[in-house]
Short mmCIF file of C-alpha atoms in Angstrom, two decimals:
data_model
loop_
_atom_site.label_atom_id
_atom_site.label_comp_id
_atom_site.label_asym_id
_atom_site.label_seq_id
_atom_site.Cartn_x
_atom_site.Cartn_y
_atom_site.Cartn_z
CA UNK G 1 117.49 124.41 84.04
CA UNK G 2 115.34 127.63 83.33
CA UNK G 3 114.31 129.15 86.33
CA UNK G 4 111.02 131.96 86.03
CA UNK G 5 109.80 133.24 89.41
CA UNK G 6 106.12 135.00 88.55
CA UNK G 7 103.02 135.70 91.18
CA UNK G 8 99.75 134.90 91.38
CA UNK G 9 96.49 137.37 91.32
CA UNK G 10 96.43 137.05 95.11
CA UNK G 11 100.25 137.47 95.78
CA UNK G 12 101.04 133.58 95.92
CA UNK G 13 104.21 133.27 94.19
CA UNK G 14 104.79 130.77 91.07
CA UNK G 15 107.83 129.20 90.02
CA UNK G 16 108.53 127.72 86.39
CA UNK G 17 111.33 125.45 85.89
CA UNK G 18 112.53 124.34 82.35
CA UNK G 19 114.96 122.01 81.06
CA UNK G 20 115.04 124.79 78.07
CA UNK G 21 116.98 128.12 78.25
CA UNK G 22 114.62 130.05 75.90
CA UNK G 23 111.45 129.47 77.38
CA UNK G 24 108.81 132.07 77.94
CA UNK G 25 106.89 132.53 80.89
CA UNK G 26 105.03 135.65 80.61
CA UNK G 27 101.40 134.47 81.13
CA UNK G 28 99.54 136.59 83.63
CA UNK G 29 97.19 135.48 86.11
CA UNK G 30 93.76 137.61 85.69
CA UNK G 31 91.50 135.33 88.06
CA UNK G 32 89.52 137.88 90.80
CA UNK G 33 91.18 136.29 93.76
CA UNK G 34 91.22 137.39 97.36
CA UNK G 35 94.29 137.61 99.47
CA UNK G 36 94.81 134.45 100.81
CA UNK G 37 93.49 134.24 104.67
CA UNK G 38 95.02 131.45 106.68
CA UNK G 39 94.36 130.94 109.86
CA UNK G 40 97.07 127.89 111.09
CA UNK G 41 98.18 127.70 114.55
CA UNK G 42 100.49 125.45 115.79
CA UNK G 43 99.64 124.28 119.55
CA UNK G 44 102.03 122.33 121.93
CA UNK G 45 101.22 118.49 122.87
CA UNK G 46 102.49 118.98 126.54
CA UNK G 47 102.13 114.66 127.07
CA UNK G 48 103.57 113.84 123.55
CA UNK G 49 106.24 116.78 123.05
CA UNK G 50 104.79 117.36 119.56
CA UNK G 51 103.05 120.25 117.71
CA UNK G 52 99.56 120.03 115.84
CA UNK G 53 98.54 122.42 113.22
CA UNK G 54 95.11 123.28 113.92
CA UNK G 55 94.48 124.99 110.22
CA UNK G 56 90.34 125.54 109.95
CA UNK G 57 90.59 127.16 106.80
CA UNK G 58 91.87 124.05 105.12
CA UNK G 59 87.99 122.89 105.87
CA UNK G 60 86.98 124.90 102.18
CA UNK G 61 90.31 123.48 99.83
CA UNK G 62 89.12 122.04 96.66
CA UNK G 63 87.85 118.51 96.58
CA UNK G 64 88.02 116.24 93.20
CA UNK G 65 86.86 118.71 91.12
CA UNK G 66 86.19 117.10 87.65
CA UNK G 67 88.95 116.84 85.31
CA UNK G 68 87.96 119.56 83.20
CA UNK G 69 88.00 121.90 85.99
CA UNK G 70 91.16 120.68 87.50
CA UNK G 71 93.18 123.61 89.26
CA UNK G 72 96.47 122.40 88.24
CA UNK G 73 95.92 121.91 84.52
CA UNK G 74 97.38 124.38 82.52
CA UNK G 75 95.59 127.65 81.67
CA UNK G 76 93.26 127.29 78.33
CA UNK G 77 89.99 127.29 76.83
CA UNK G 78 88.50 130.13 78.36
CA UNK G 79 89.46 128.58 82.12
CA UNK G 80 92.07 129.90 84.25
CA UNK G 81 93.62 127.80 86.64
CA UNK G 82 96.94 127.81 89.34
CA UNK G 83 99.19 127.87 86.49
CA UNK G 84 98.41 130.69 84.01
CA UNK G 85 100.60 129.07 81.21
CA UNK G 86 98.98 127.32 78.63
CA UNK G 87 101.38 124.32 79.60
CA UNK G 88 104.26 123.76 81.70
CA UNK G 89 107.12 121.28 82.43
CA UNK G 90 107.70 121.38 86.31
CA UNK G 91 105.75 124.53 88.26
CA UNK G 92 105.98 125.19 91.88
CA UNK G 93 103.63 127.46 93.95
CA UNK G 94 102.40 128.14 97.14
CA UNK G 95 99.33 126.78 98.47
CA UNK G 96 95.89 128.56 98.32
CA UNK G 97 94.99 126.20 101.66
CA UNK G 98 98.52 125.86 103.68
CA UNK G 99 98.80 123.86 106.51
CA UNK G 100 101.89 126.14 107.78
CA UNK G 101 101.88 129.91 107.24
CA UNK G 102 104.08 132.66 107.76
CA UNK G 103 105.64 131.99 111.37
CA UNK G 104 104.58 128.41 111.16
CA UNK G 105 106.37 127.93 108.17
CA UNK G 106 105.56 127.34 104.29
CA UNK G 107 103.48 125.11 101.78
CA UNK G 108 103.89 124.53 98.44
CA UNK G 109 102.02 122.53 94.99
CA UNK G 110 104.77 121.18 93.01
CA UNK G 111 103.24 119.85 89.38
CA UNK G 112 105.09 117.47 87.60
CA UNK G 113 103.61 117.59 84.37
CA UNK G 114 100.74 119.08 82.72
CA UNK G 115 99.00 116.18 81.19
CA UNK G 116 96.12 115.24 83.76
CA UNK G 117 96.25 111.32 83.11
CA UNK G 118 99.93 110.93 83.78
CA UNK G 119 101.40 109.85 87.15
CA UNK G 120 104.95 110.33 88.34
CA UNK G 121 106.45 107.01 86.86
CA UNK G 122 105.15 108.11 83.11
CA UNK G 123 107.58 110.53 83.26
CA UNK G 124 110.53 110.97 81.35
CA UNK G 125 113.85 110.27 82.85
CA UNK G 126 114.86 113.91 81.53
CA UNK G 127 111.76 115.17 83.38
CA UNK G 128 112.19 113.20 86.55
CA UNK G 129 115.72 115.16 87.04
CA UNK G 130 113.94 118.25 86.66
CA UNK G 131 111.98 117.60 89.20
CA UNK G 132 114.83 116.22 91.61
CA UNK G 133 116.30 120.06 90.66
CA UNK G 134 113.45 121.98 91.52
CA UNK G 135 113.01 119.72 94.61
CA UNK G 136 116.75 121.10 95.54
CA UNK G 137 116.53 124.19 94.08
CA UNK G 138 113.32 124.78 97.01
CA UNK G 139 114.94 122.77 99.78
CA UNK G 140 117.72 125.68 99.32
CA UNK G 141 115.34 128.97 99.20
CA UNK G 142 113.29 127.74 101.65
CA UNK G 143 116.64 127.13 103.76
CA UNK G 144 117.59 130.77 103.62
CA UNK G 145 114.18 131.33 105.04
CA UNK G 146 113.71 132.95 108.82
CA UNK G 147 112.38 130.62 110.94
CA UNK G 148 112.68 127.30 108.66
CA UNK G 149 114.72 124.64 110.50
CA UNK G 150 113.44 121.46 107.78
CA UNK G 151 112.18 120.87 104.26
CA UNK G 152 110.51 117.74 103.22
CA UNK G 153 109.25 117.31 99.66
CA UNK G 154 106.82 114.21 98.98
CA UNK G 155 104.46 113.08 97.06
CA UNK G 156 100.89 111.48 97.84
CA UNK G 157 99.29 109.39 95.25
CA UNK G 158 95.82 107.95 94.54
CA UNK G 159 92.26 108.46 96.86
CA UNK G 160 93.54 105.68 99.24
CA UNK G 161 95.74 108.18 100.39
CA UNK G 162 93.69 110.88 100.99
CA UNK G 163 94.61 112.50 98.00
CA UNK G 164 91.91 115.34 96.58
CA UNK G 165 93.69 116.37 93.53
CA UNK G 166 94.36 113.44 90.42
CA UNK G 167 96.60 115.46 89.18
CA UNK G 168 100.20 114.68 89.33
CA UNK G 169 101.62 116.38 92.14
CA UNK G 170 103.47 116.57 95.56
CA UNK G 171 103.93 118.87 98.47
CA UNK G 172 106.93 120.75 99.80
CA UNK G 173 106.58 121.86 103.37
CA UNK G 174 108.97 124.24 105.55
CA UNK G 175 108.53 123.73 109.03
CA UNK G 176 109.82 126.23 111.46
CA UNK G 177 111.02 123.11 113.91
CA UNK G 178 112.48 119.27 113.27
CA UNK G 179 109.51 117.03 112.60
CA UNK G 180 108.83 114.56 115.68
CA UNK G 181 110.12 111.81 112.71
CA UNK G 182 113.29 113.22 112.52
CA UNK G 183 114.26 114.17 116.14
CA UNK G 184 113.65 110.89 117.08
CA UNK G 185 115.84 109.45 114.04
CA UNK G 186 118.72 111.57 115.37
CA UNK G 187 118.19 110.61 118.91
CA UNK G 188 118.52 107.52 117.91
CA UNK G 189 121.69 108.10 115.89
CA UNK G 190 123.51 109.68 118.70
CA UNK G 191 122.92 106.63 120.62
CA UNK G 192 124.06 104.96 118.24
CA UNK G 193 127.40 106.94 117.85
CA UNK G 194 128.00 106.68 121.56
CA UNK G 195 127.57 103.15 121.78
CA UNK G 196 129.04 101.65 118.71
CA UNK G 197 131.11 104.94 117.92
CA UNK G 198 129.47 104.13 113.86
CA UNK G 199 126.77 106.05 111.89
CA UNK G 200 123.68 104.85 112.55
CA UNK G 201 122.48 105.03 108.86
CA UNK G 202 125.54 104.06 107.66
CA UNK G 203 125.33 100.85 109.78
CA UNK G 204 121.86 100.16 108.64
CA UNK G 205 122.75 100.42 104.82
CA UNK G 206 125.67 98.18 105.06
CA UNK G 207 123.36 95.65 106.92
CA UNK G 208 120.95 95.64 104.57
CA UNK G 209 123.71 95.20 101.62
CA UNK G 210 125.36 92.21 103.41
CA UNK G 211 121.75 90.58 103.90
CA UNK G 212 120.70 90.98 100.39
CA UNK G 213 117.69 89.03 100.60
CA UNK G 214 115.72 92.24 101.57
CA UNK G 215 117.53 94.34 98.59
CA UNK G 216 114.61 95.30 95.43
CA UNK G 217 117.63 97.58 93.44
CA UNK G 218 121.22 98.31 93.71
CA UNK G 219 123.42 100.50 91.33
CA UNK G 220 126.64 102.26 91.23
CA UNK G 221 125.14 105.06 93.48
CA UNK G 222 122.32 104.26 95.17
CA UNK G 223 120.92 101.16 96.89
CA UNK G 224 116.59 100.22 97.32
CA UNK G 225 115.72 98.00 100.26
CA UNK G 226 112.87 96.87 102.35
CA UNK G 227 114.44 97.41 105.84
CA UNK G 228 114.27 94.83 108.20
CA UNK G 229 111.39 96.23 110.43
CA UNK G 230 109.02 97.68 107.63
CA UNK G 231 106.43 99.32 108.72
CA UNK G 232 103.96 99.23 105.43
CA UNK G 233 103.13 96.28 103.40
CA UNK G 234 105.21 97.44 100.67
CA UNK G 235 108.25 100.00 102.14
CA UNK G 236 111.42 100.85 100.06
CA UNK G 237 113.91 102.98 101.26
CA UNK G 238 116.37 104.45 98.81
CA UNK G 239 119.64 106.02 99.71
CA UNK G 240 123.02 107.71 98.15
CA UNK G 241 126.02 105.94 98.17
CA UNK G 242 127.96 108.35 99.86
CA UNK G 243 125.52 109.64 102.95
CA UNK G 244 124.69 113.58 102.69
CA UNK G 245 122.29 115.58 105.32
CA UNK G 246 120.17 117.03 102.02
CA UNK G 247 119.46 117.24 98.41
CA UNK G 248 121.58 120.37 98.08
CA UNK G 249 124.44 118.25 99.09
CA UNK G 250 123.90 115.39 96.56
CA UNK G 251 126.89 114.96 93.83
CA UNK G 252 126.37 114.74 89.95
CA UNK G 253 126.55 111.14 89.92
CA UNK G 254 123.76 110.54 92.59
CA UNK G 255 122.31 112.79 90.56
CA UNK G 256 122.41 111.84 87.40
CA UNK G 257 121.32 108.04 88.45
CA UNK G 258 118.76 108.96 90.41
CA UNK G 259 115.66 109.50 87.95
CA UNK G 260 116.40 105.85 86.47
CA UNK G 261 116.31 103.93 89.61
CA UNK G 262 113.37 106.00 91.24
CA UNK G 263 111.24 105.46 88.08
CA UNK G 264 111.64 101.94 87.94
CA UNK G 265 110.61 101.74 92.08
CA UNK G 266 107.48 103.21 90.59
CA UNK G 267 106.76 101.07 88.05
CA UNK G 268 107.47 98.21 90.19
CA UNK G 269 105.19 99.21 92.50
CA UNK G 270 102.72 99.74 89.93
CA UNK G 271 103.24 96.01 88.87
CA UNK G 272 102.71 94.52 92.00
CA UNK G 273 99.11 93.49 92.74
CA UNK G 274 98.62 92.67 88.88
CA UNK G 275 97.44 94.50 85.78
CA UNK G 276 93.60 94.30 86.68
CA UNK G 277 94.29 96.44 90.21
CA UNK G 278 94.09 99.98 89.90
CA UNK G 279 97.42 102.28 90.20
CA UNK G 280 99.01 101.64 93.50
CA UNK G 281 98.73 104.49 95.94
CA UNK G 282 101.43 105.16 97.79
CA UNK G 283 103.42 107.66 99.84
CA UNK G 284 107.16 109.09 98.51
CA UNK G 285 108.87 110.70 101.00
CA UNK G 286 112.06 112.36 101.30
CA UNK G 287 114.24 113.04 104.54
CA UNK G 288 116.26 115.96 104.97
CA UNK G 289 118.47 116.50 108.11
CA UNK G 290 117.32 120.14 109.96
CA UNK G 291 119.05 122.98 109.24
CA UNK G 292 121.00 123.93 112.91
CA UNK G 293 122.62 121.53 115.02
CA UNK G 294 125.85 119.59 115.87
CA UNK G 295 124.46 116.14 114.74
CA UNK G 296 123.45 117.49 111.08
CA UNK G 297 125.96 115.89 109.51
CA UNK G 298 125.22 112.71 111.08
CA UNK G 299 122.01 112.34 109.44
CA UNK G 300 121.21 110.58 106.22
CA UNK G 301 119.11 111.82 103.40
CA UNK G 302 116.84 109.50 102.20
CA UNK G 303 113.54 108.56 100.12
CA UNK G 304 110.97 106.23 101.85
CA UNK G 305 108.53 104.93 99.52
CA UNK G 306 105.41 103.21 100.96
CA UNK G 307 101.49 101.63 99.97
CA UNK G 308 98.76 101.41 102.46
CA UNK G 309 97.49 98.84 100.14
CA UNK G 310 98.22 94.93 101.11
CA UNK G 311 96.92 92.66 98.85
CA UNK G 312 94.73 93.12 95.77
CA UNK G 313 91.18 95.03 97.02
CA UNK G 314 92.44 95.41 100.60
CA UNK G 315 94.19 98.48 102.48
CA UNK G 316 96.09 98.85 105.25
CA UNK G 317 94.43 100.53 108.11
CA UNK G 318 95.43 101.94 110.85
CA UNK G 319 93.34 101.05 113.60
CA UNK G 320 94.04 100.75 117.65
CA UNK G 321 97.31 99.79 118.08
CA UNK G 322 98.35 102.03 115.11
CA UNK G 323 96.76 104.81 115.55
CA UNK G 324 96.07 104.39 119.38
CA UNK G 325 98.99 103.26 120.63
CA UNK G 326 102.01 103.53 117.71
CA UNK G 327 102.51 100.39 117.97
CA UNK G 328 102.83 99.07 114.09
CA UNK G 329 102.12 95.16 113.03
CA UNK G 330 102.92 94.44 109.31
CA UNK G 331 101.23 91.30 107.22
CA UNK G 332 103.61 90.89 104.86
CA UNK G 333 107.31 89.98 105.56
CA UNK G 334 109.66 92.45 104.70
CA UNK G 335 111.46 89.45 102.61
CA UNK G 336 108.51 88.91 101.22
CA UNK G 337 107.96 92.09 99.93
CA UNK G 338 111.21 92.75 99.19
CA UNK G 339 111.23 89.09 96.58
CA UNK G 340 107.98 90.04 95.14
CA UNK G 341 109.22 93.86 93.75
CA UNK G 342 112.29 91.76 92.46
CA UNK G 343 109.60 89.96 90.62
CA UNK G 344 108.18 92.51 88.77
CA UNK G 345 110.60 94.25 87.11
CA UNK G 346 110.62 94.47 83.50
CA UNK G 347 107.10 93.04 83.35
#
C-alpha cells in the first residue's frame, strides 16, 4: 500500500492510498474555499449520562447533488471536486460539515472507489483489502491523536438510511470519549467476567457456533451470525477467530480472508428481497474497544451489519417504543433471517 498525505484549498487534509508503489498524487486543489467554520458542541445528558453533538453548521452540507456534480467524483472536465485527482483507488479526507471538531474529536469521507454507480460489494476483493488497510491505517493516526479515546469506521448505504451522498462511501469518526454503545458493552462484559469468570464475547461466539441454526458464513478465520436477540430485520455480526480490541491488532490471516467473506455478506444482502427491489440499504459498522482502560483487552472487535428494510417495499421504523423508550421489537426471527441469507448465496 501507497500512502500520499496532500491538503485541501481550505486546509482539510487528503489522504491517497494505493495498492501501487509508483503512483502519483500531485494534483492540486485550486477551488476558492473558505476555512472551514464548525461550530459543534458537545452538551451533557445529565438523566441519560450521554453526550449530544449539537453541530448547526451541518444544517448547509450538500444534499443529493446530481451525479454530474457529485463532490466525491474524481476531479475532471472543467469541475473540481473533494478529490483533485482525476481518479483514485481509496481517498480519505476530512469532512467539510463534521459532526466532531477539534476538542470534540474528528470526521472523515472515506471513498471507496471512483466510479459513481458502484457500491461497496462491486468491489474487487484486492480493493476491499485496501480499504480494510486504510480503515487501520486511520484507526492508528487517529489513535495517536490528543484527546481521541475511540474510532469507529462505517458505512451508510442507500436514502433509507439517511444517506445524502450516492456515492460510495463511509465515515470514520474519532470521538474524544467511549460511545454510550460501547460502555455499556463493556459493562456488560465485566459482569460477565465476574460472574462466569469467561469473556463475554467469547461466550457469545461459541454460542452462536454450537447453535448453528442462526450461522449465515463460517470460514477458517472468521464466523457471520444473526445473534440470538437481533435487533434489525436483517443483523449479521462478523467476528475474528482469535478476539482482538481493534483493527490494528488483526493478524494476516484475518486479514487476508476478510474482503472475501465481507463481500459476499453484501451481496447476500443485496439478494434478499429479490432482483426487482432496489439495492438494500443498510448500516456496516465496526467496533473498536477505547483506547485507555483496564478492560480493553476484554473487548471484541467486531462488524455489525444491519437493514432498516423488512420485507420488499416496507422499512423498519422506529417509532415509540424504539425511539421513545429503547425498547426494540423485531418482525422477523433471527432464525429466520439467518436461513433466508443462507438462501441466497450464489444466486
Amino acid at each position: 500500500m501507497k500512502k500520499t498525505v496532500t491538503t485541501l484549498a481550505d486546509g482539510r487534509e487528503l489522504i491517497y492510498y494505493d495498492t501501487r508503489d509508483d503512483a502519483v498524487r500531485t494534483a492540486v486543489d485550486t477551488r476558492p474555499l473558505d476555512s472551514v467554520a464548525s461550530a459543534t458542541e458537545l452538551r451533557h445528558d445529565a438523566l441519560l449520562g450521554d453526550s449530544v453533538a449539537v453541530a448547526s453548521h451541518r444544517q448547509g452540507r450538500t444534499y443529493h447533488p446530481p451525479a454530474g456534480e457529485c463532490p466525491l467524483c474524481p476531479s475532471g472536465g472543467g469541475r473540481q471536486s473533494e478529490i483533485p485527482a482525476p481518479d483514485y483507488e481509496v481517498v480519505v479526507f476530512e469532512n467539510r460539515f463534521p459532526t466532531l471538531a477539534g476538542e470534540s474529536g474528528r470526521c472523515e469521507v472515506v471513498c471507496f472507489t471512483a466510479d459513481h454507480e458502484a457500491s461497496f460489494a462491486d468491489l474487487t476483493p484486492e480493493r476491499a483489502a485496501l480499504v480494510l488497510d486504510a480503515w487501520t491505517d486511520r484507526t492508528a493516526e487517529l489513535a495517536a491523536r490528543p484527546g481521541v479515546e475511540q474510532v469507529y469506521c462505517f458505512e451508510n448505504r442507500g436514502a433509507e438510511i439517511g444517506v445524502t451522498l450516492a456515492h460510495p462511501h463511509g465515515q470514520i469518526y474519532a470521538y474524544p470519549s467511549a460511545t454510550p454503545r460501547t460502555a455499556l458493552m463493556q459493562r456488560h462484559a465485566a459482569e460477565h467476567r465476574a460472574r462466569t469468570g469467561g469473556n463475554l464475547f467469547d461466550d457469545v461466539v461459541a454460542r452462536e457456533r454450537a447453535d448453528a441454526e442462526r450461522i449465515v458464513l463460517e470460514t477458517a478465520h472468521w464466523t457471520a451470525f444473526v445473534p440470538y436477540a437481533a435487533h434489525w430485520p436483517y443483523e449479521v455480526h462478523l467476528y475474528p477467530a482469535r478476539r482482538v480490541p481493534d483493527l490494528r491488532a488483526l493478524d494476516e490471516e484475518a486479514r487476508t480472508e476478510f474482503p472475501q467473506i465481507y463481500l459476499e455478506l453484501l451481496r447476500r444482502f443485496d439478494r434478499i428481497f429479490g432482483p426487482e427491489e432496489p439495492p438494500t440499504p443498510y448500516i456496516s459498522a465496526w467496533h473498536q474497544a477505547p483506547f485507555t482502560g483496564a478492560d480493553r483487552e476484554e473487548f471484541a472487535l467486531h462488524l455489525e451489519l444491519f437493514t432498516v428494510r423488512r420485507t420488499s417495499g416496507r422499512l423498519k421504523y422506529l417509532a415509540g417504543t424504539e425511539s421513545g423508550m429503547s425498547a426494540f421489537s423485531n418482525d422477523v426471527p433471527p432464525e429466520t433471517a439467518a436461513r433466508r441469507l443462507r438462501e441466497v448465496a450464489g444466486k
